[in-house]
Amino acid sequence: MARLVAPDTGAKELAMRITGVKCILSAPAGVGLAVVKVETSEPGLYGVGCATFTQRLLAVRTVVEEYLEPLLLDRDPHRIEDLWQLTYQNAYWRNGPVLNNALSGVDQALWDIKGKVAGLPLYELLGGKVREAAATYAHADGRDPQEVLDRVLELRADGLSHVRCQMGGYGAAGKGRAAPHDDGALHTQPGSYYDPGAYARATIVLFESLRAELGAETELLHDVHERVAPIDAIRLAKELEPFRLFYLEDPLAPEDLDWLRELRVQTATPIAMGELFTHPLEWRTLISERLIDFVRVHISDIGGITPARKLAALAESFGVRTAFHGPSDVSPVGHAANVHLDVSLLNFGIQEFTGIPDVLREVFPGGPELRDGYLYPSDQPGLGIDIDERLAQRYPLGPDMAQFSGGVVDWTQSRL
Ligand code: CO
């Protein structure tokens, strides 16, 4: 007769455990980046993850090294969901870009480790490819419509079918109002000065001229970057409708999201929003009420790959596509994570990608490759990208980087 045996509750030697969690700060291309490295008891087995909140890097590093490492040491790195929830809820007050970026660094590194253990690239763990590569868009900027057009034609010659067009950057700085002349007595405040009316009028002229020259085929995008009042954003979206944008990005600030319903009933210009979002409550209604067409989060700012998969699944069931944020303050590790998601998500829309400079490729060997406007993920196990820590140390954060020394980041200070 079989004898009932009590389960073995004695301390068991774990197959693998976390032995180190550190945050590496580096600025090889002049933009401060944060990458988390999670080390394991398996010799040579570690993972990397993007934790770049470039304006508050030191705060992210403190959270990673002072709070997350002690919490995670000796735990089983296989349990990604469990460790995500533990890390998220452990502080009681949770959410926000600092904590989410720290969490993302760990989360992406754990997915990297899981892929290395399985001997599979991350996209295989996410269900496998539904496309070979991710279509990308790049930026065309210029002082006038002709300069923007010339840049669009260059990008098209490089194989890009989607281009984001701006004139004079966000809010067309320099197009309208300049900073008040300061003879020393005015104490002019630093910031990015602009004229919302001049910006909106110039933007219509820009797209009118681009469509006349390009015809219907090139997909054009534009980023309002929350530079106009809500009612003016609605009018701008309506006036842009004849020029058939692929999408209009961030027409409203997160604080003005209730205006989206009004915007939606007035125009069929497709809307992308979300690069400032950090919590599911910010996107849930936008998706379930179909108030946006593309959800555009910055994956490290929402806490990594684990929450990004859930967001993408929610969006898929409402016909909303992804357009993950991919500027230069996403590390190459973060770009790698973006592309593994892009190729495995049915509702992928487009990927922002402005290239990875050679100096970053040296510090972060591996990663995705851009060919003819499409980004191809690495086929190596995990994220397929590494960090050369010794080389990274050669590019410390510089004192000239205002965001690290408490200085004013001019472009975020919009002034009328
Ligand atoms: Co944007």
Coordinates of C-alpha atoms and ligand atoms in Angstrom, one line a residue:
M1 CA 0.0 0.0 0.0
A2 CA 1.2 3.4 -0.9
R3 CA 2.3 5.4 2.0
L4 CA 1.2 9.1 2.2
V5 CA 4.2 11.3 2.4
A6 CA 4.1 14.8 3.6
P7 CA 5.5 17.3 1.1
D8 CA 9.1 18.2 1.6
T9 CA 9.0 21.6 3.2
G10 CA 12.7 21.5 4.1
A11 CA 15.0 24.2 2.7
K12 CA 15.8 23.1 -0.9
E13 CA 18.8 24.3 -2.8
L14 CA 17.3 26.5 -5.5
A15 CA 18.5 25.7 -9.0
M16 CA 19.3 29.3 -9.6
R17 CA 19.1 32.5 -7.6
I18 CA 19.7 36.2 -8.0
T19 CA 23.2 37.2 -6.8
G20 CA 23.4 40.9 -7.8
V21 CA 21.3 43.8 -9.2
K22 CA 23.1 46.9 -10.3
C23 CA 22.4 50.0 -12.3
I24 CA 25.0 51.2 -14.8
L25 CA 24.8 54.9 -15.9
S26 CA 26.6 55.9 -19.0
A27 CA 26.3 58.6 -21.8
P28 CA 28.3 57.3 -24.8
A29 CA 26.3 59.4 -27.3
G30 CA 25.8 62.4 -25.0
V31 CA 22.4 61.2 -23.7
G32 CA 22.4 59.7 -20.2
L33 CA 21.3 56.0 -20.2
A34 CA 20.5 53.6 -17.3
V35 CA 20.8 49.9 -17.8
V36 CA 20.2 47.3 -15.0
K37 CA 22.2 44.1 -14.9
V38 CA 20.8 41.2 -12.9
E39 CA 23.4 38.5 -12.1
T40 CA 22.7 34.9 -11.1
S41 CA 24.3 32.1 -9.3
E42 CA 24.8 30.4 -12.7
P43 CA 28.4 31.3 -13.7
G44 CA 28.3 33.8 -16.6
L45 CA 24.5 34.0 -16.7
Y46 CA 23.0 37.5 -16.3
G47 CA 20.4 39.7 -18.0
V48 CA 20.2 43.4 -18.9
G49 CA 17.3 45.7 -18.9
C50 CA 16.6 49.4 -19.8
A51 CA 15.8 51.7 -16.9
T52 CA 16.5 55.0 -18.7
F53 CA 14.6 58.0 -17.2
T54 CA 17.2 60.4 -18.6
Q55 CA 16.1 63.4 -16.6
R56 CA 16.2 61.5 -13.2
L57 CA 18.9 58.8 -13.6
L58 CA 20.4 59.1 -10.1
A59 CA 16.9 58.6 -8.6
V60 CA 16.4 55.4 -10.6
R61 CA 19.9 54.1 -9.7
T62 CA 19.1 54.7 -6.0
V63 CA 15.9 52.7 -6.2
V64 CA 17.6 49.8 -8.0
E65 CA 20.6 49.5 -5.8
E66 CA 19.3 50.6 -2.4
Y67 CA 15.8 49.1 -2.5
L68 CA 15.5 46.5 -5.3
E69 CA 18.8 44.6 -4.9
P70 CA 18.3 43.8 -1.2
L71 CA 14.7 42.8 -2.0
L72 CA 15.6 40.5 -4.9
L73 CA 18.9 38.8 -3.7
D74 CA 18.6 35.0 -3.4
R75 CA 15.2 34.9 -5.1
D76 CA 14.5 32.7 -8.1
P77 CA 15.0 34.7 -11.4
H78 CA 12.5 32.4 -13.3
R79 CA 9.5 33.9 -11.5
I80 CA 9.1 37.1 -13.6
E81 CA 5.5 37.8 -12.9
D82 CA 5.8 37.1 -9.2
L83 CA 8.9 39.3 -8.8
W84 CA 7.2 42.1 -10.8
Q85 CA 4.3 42.1 -8.5
L86 CA 6.5 41.9 -5.4
T87 CA 8.7 44.8 -6.6
Y88 CA 5.7 46.8 -7.7
Q89 CA 3.8 46.5 -4.4
N90 CA 6.6 46.4 -2.0
A91 CA 6.8 50.2 -1.5
Y92 CA 3.0 50.4 -0.8
W93 CA 3.0 53.8 -2.7
R94 CA 3.8 52.6 -6.2
N95 CA 3.8 53.7 -9.8
G96 CA 5.5 56.7 -11.3
P97 CA 8.4 57.0 -13.8
V98 CA 11.3 56.5 -11.2
L99 CA 9.9 53.3 -9.7
N100 CA 8.6 52.0 -13.0
N101 CA 12.0 52.5 -14.7
A102 CA 13.8 50.7 -11.9
L103 CA 11.2 47.9 -12.2
S104 CA 11.7 47.8 -15.9
G105 CA 15.4 47.4 -15.6
V106 CA 14.9 44.3 -13.5
D107 CA 11.9 43.0 -15.6
Q108 CA 13.7 43.2 -18.9
A109 CA 16.8 41.6 -17.4
L110 CA 14.7 38.7 -16.1
W111 CA 13.2 38.1 -19.6
D112 CA 16.7 38.3 -21.0
I113 CA 17.8 35.6 -18.5
K114 CA 14.8 33.4 -19.3
G115 CA 15.6 33.6 -23.0
K116 CA 19.2 32.6 -22.3
V117 CA 18.1 29.7 -20.1
A118 CA 15.8 28.5 -22.9
G119 CA 18.3 29.2 -25.6
L120 CA 15.6 31.2 -27.5
P121 CA 15.3 34.9 -28.6
L122 CA 12.7 36.8 -26.6
Y123 CA 10.2 37.0 -29.5
E124 CA 10.0 33.2 -29.3
L125 CA 9.0 33.3 -25.6
L126 CA 6.3 35.9 -26.5
G127 CA 4.6 33.5 -28.9
G128 CA 6.9 33.8 -31.9
K129 CA 7.0 36.1 -34.9
V130 CA 3.9 37.4 -36.7
R131 CA 6.2 39.5 -38.9
E132 CA 9.9 39.3 -39.8
A133 CA 10.7 42.9 -38.9
A134 CA 9.1 46.1 -37.5
A135 CA 8.3 49.0 -39.8
T136 CA 9.9 52.2 -38.4
Y137 CA 9.5 55.9 -38.8
A138 CA 12.2 58.6 -38.5
H139 CA 12.0 62.4 -38.2
A140 CA 12.2 65.0 -40.8
D141 CA 12.7 68.5 -39.4
G142 CA 13.4 71.8 -41.2
R143 CA 13.0 75.5 -41.0
D144 CA 10.5 75.6 -43.9
P145 CA 8.4 73.2 -45.9
Q146 CA 11.1 72.8 -48.6
E147 CA 13.7 71.7 -46.0
V148 CA 11.3 69.2 -44.5
L149 CA 10.4 67.9 -47.9
D150 CA 14.1 67.4 -48.8
R151 CA 14.6 65.4 -45.6
V152 CA 11.5 63.3 -46.3
L153 CA 12.8 62.5 -49.8
E154 CA 16.2 61.4 -48.3
L155 CA 14.5 59.2 -45.8
R156 CA 12.3 57.7 -48.5
A157 CA 15.4 56.9 -50.5
D158 CA 16.7 55.1 -47.4
G159 CA 13.6 52.8 -47.6
L160 CA 11.3 54.5 -45.0
S161 CA 7.7 54.5 -45.9
H162 CA 6.7 56.5 -42.7
V163 CA 8.1 59.9 -41.7
R164 CA 7.3 62.2 -38.8
C165 CA 7.4 65.8 -40.0
Q166 CA 8.1 68.8 -37.8
M167 CA 9.0 72.3 -38.6
G168 CA 11.3 73.9 -36.1
G169 CA 10.9 71.1 -33.6
Y170 CA 8.0 71.0 -31.1
G171 CA 5.7 74.0 -31.3
A172 CA 7.7 75.2 -34.2
A173 CA 10.1 77.1 -31.9
G174 CA 11.5 80.1 -33.7
K175 CA 8.6 80.2 -36.1
G176 CA 6.5 82.3 -33.8
R177 CA 7.6 84.1 -30.7
A178 CA 11.2 84.2 -29.6
A179 CA 12.3 84.5 -26.0
P180 CA 11.9 88.0 -24.8
H181 CA 15.0 90.2 -25.3
D182 CA 16.8 90.2 -22.1
D183 CA 19.1 93.2 -21.4
G184 CA 19.9 91.7 -18.0
A185 CA 17.1 93.4 -16.1
L186 CA 14.2 91.3 -17.2
H187 CA 15.4 88.1 -15.7
T188 CA 14.0 86.2 -18.7
Q189 CA 13.0 82.7 -17.7
P190 CA 14.7 79.8 -19.5
G191 CA 12.4 77.7 -21.6
S192 CA 11.1 76.9 -25.1
Y193 CA 9.2 80.0 -26.3
Y194 CA 6.5 79.5 -28.9
D195 CA 3.4 80.9 -30.4
P196 CA 0.6 78.3 -30.5
G197 CA -1.3 80.2 -33.2
A198 CA 1.7 80.6 -35.5
Y199 CA 2.6 77.0 -34.9
A200 CA -0.8 75.7 -35.9
R201 CA -1.0 77.8 -39.0
A202 CA 2.5 76.8 -40.1
T203 CA 1.7 73.2 -39.6
I204 CA -1.3 73.3 -41.9
V205 CA 0.9 75.0 -44.6
L206 CA 3.6 72.3 -44.1
F207 CA 1.3 69.4 -44.7
E208 CA -0.5 71.1 -47.5
S209 CA 2.8 71.5 -49.2
L210 CA 4.1 68.0 -48.4
R211 CA 1.0 66.3 -49.8
A212 CA 1.1 68.4 -52.9
E213 CA 4.7 67.3 -53.5
L214 CA 4.6 63.7 -52.3
G215 CA 1.2 62.5 -53.4
A216 CA -0.7 60.0 -51.3
E217 CA 1.8 57.3 -50.8
T218 CA 4.2 58.4 -48.0
E219 CA 2.8 57.9 -44.6
L220 CA 3.1 61.2 -42.7
L221 CA 3.0 61.6 -38.9
H222 CA 3.1 64.7 -36.7
D223 CA 3.8 65.3 -33.0
V224 CA 1.9 68.2 -31.4
H225 CA 3.7 67.5 -28.1
E226 CA 0.8 69.0 -26.2
R227 CA 1.8 72.5 -27.3
V228 CA -1.7 73.9 -27.9
A229 CA -4.9 74.4 -25.9
P230 CA -7.5 71.6 -26.2
I231 CA -9.9 73.4 -28.4
D232 CA -7.0 74.5 -30.7
A233 CA -5.9 70.8 -30.8
I234 CA -9.3 69.8 -32.0
R235 CA -9.3 72.5 -34.8
L236 CA -5.8 71.5 -35.8
A237 CA -6.8 67.8 -36.0
K238 CA -9.8 68.7 -38.2
E239 CA -7.8 71.0 -40.5
L240 CA -5.2 68.3 -40.9
E241 CA -7.8 65.7 -41.9
P242 CA -7.5 66.3 -45.7
F243 CA -3.8 65.5 -45.6
R244 CA -4.4 61.9 -44.3
L245 CA -1.9 61.6 -41.5
F246 CA -0.9 58.1 -40.4
Y247 CA -1.4 59.6 -36.9
L248 CA -1.3 62.9 -35.0
E249 CA 0.7 62.4 -31.8
D250 CA -0.1 63.8 -28.3
P251 CA -2.6 66.5 -29.4
L252 CA -3.6 66.8 -25.7
A253 CA -1.7 66.8 -22.4
P254 CA -2.4 64.0 -20.0
E255 CA -4.3 66.5 -17.8
D256 CA -6.7 67.3 -20.7
L257 CA -7.6 63.7 -21.7
D258 CA -11.3 64.2 -21.2
W259 CA -11.3 66.4 -24.3
L260 CA -10.5 63.3 -26.4
R261 CA -14.2 62.4 -26.6
E262 CA -14.9 65.8 -28.1
L263 CA -11.9 65.5 -30.5
R264 CA -13.0 62.1 -31.6
V265 CA -16.5 63.0 -32.7
Q266 CA -15.2 65.9 -34.8
T267 CA -12.4 64.3 -36.8
A268 CA -11.2 61.1 -38.4
T269 CA -7.5 62.1 -38.1
P270 CA -5.9 59.1 -36.3
I271 CA -4.6 59.8 -32.8
A272 CA -1.6 58.4 -31.0
M273 CA -1.1 59.1 -27.3
G274 CA 0.6 57.8 -24.2
E275 CA 4.4 58.5 -24.1
L276 CA 3.9 60.2 -20.7
F277 CA 1.7 57.4 -19.3
T278 CA 2.9 55.3 -16.4
H279 CA -0.3 53.6 -15.1
P280 CA -3.0 51.3 -16.7
L281 CA -5.7 53.7 -15.5
E282 CA -4.4 56.3 -17.9
W283 CA -4.9 54.1 -20.9
R284 CA -7.7 51.8 -20.0
T285 CA -10.6 54.1 -20.9
L286 CA -8.8 55.5 -23.9
I287 CA -8.6 52.0 -25.3
S288 CA -11.9 50.6 -24.2
E289 CA -13.8 53.7 -25.5
R290 CA -11.7 53.6 -28.7
L291 CA -10.7 57.2 -28.2
I292 CA -7.2 56.6 -29.6
D293 CA -5.9 54.6 -32.6
F294 CA -2.3 54.0 -31.4
V295 CA -1.0 53.6 -27.8
R296 CA 2.4 55.1 -27.6
V297 CA 4.0 54.2 -24.2
H298 CA 7.6 54.3 -23.3
I299 CA 8.1 50.7 -22.2
S300 CA 10.5 51.4 -19.3
D301 CA 8.2 54.1 -18.0
I302 CA 5.4 51.6 -17.6
G303 CA 7.5 49.0 -15.8
G304 CA 8.9 46.8 -18.6
I305 CA 8.0 44.0 -20.9
T306 CA 5.5 42.3 -18.4
P307 CA 3.1 45.3 -18.3
A308 CA 3.6 46.1 -22.0
R309 CA 2.3 42.6 -23.0
K310 CA -0.8 43.2 -20.9
L311 CA -1.3 46.6 -22.4
A312 CA -0.9 45.2 -25.9
A313 CA -3.4 42.4 -25.3
L314 CA -6.0 44.9 -24.0
A315 CA -5.4 47.2 -27.0
E316 CA -5.7 44.2 -29.5
S317 CA -9.2 43.4 -28.3
F318 CA -10.3 47.0 -29.0
G319 CA -8.6 47.3 -32.4
V320 CA -6.0 49.8 -31.0
R321 CA -2.4 49.4 -32.4
T322 CA 1.0 49.9 -30.7
A323 CA 3.5 52.6 -31.5
F324 CA 6.1 52.3 -28.7
H325 CA 8.2 55.3 -27.9
G326 CA 11.7 54.9 -29.4
P327 CA 13.8 58.2 -29.0
S328 CA 17.5 58.5 -28.2
D329 CA 16.8 58.3 -24.4
V330 CA 15.7 54.7 -24.9
S331 CA 19.0 52.7 -24.4
P332 CA 19.9 50.1 -27.1
V333 CA 18.7 47.5 -24.6
G334 CA 15.3 49.2 -24.6
H335 CA 15.2 49.3 -28.4
A336 CA 15.9 45.6 -28.4
A337 CA 13.0 45.0 -26.1
N338 CA 10.7 47.2 -28.3
V339 CA 11.5 45.2 -31.4
H340 CA 11.0 41.7 -29.8
L341 CA 7.5 43.0 -28.8
D342 CA 6.9 44.6 -32.2
V343 CA 7.5 41.4 -34.2
S344 CA 5.4 39.2 -31.9
L345 CA 2.3 41.4 -31.4
L346 CA -0.6 41.1 -33.8
N347 CA -1.6 44.7 -33.2
F348 CA 1.8 46.3 -33.8
G349 CA 1.4 49.6 -35.6
I350 CA 4.7 51.3 -36.1
Q351 CA 8.0 51.7 -34.3
E352 CA 9.8 55.0 -33.7
F353 CA 13.5 54.5 -34.4
T354 CA 16.2 57.2 -35.1
G355 CA 19.1 54.8 -35.3
I356 CA 21.8 53.6 -32.9
P357 CA 25.1 55.6 -33.3
D358 CA 28.3 53.5 -33.7
V359 CA 29.6 54.5 -30.3
L360 CA 26.5 53.0 -28.7
R361 CA 26.9 49.9 -30.7
E362 CA 30.4 49.4 -29.2
V363 CA 29.2 49.8 -25.7
F364 CA 26.0 47.7 -26.3
P365 CA 27.1 44.9 -28.7
G366 CA 24.4 43.1 -30.6
G367 CA 20.8 44.3 -30.8
P368 CA 18.4 44.9 -33.6
E369 CA 19.5 45.8 -37.2
L370 CA 17.9 48.4 -39.4
R371 CA 17.5 47.5 -43.1
D372 CA 15.4 49.5 -45.6
G373 CA 13.4 51.1 -42.9
Y374 CA 12.6 47.9 -41.1
L375 CA 14.1 46.8 -37.7
Y376 CA 15.1 43.1 -37.4
P377 CA 15.4 41.6 -33.9
S378 CA 18.5 39.7 -32.9
D379 CA 18.2 35.9 -33.2
Q380 CA 20.5 35.4 -30.2
P381 CA 19.0 34.1 -26.9
G382 CA 17.1 36.6 -24.7
L383 CA 17.2 40.2 -25.8
G384 CA 20.3 39.5 -27.9
I385 CA 22.2 42.5 -26.7
D386 CA 24.9 43.0 -24.1
I387 CA 26.7 45.8 -22.2
D388 CA 30.5 46.3 -22.2
E389 CA 30.7 47.7 -18.6
R390 CA 34.4 48.8 -18.9
L391 CA 33.7 50.7 -22.1
A392 CA 30.5 52.2 -20.5
Q393 CA 32.6 53.6 -17.7
R394 CA 34.6 55.6 -20.2
Y395 CA 31.4 57.7 -20.9
P396 CA 30.3 59.1 -17.5
L397 CA 27.4 61.5 -17.2
G398 CA 28.8 65.0 -17.9
P399 CA 28.4 68.1 -15.8
D400 CA 27.1 69.8 -19.0
M401 CA 24.1 67.6 -18.9
A402 CA 21.7 69.9 -17.2
Q403 CA 19.3 67.1 -16.3
F404 CA 21.9 65.6 -13.9
S405 CA 22.8 68.7 -12.0
G406 CA 19.4 70.2 -11.1
G407 CA 19.5 72.5 -14.1
V408 CA 16.5 73.5 -16.2
V409 CA 15.7 71.2 -19.1
D410 CA 14.8 73.9 -21.5
W411 CA 12.6 72.0 -24.0
T412 CA 10.2 70.7 -21.3
Q413 CA 9.6 74.3 -20.1
S414 CA 7.1 75.5 -22.7
R415 CA 6.5 79.2 -22.4
L416 CA 4.1 81.4 -24.4
Ligands
CO1 CO 6.1 62.5 -28.8

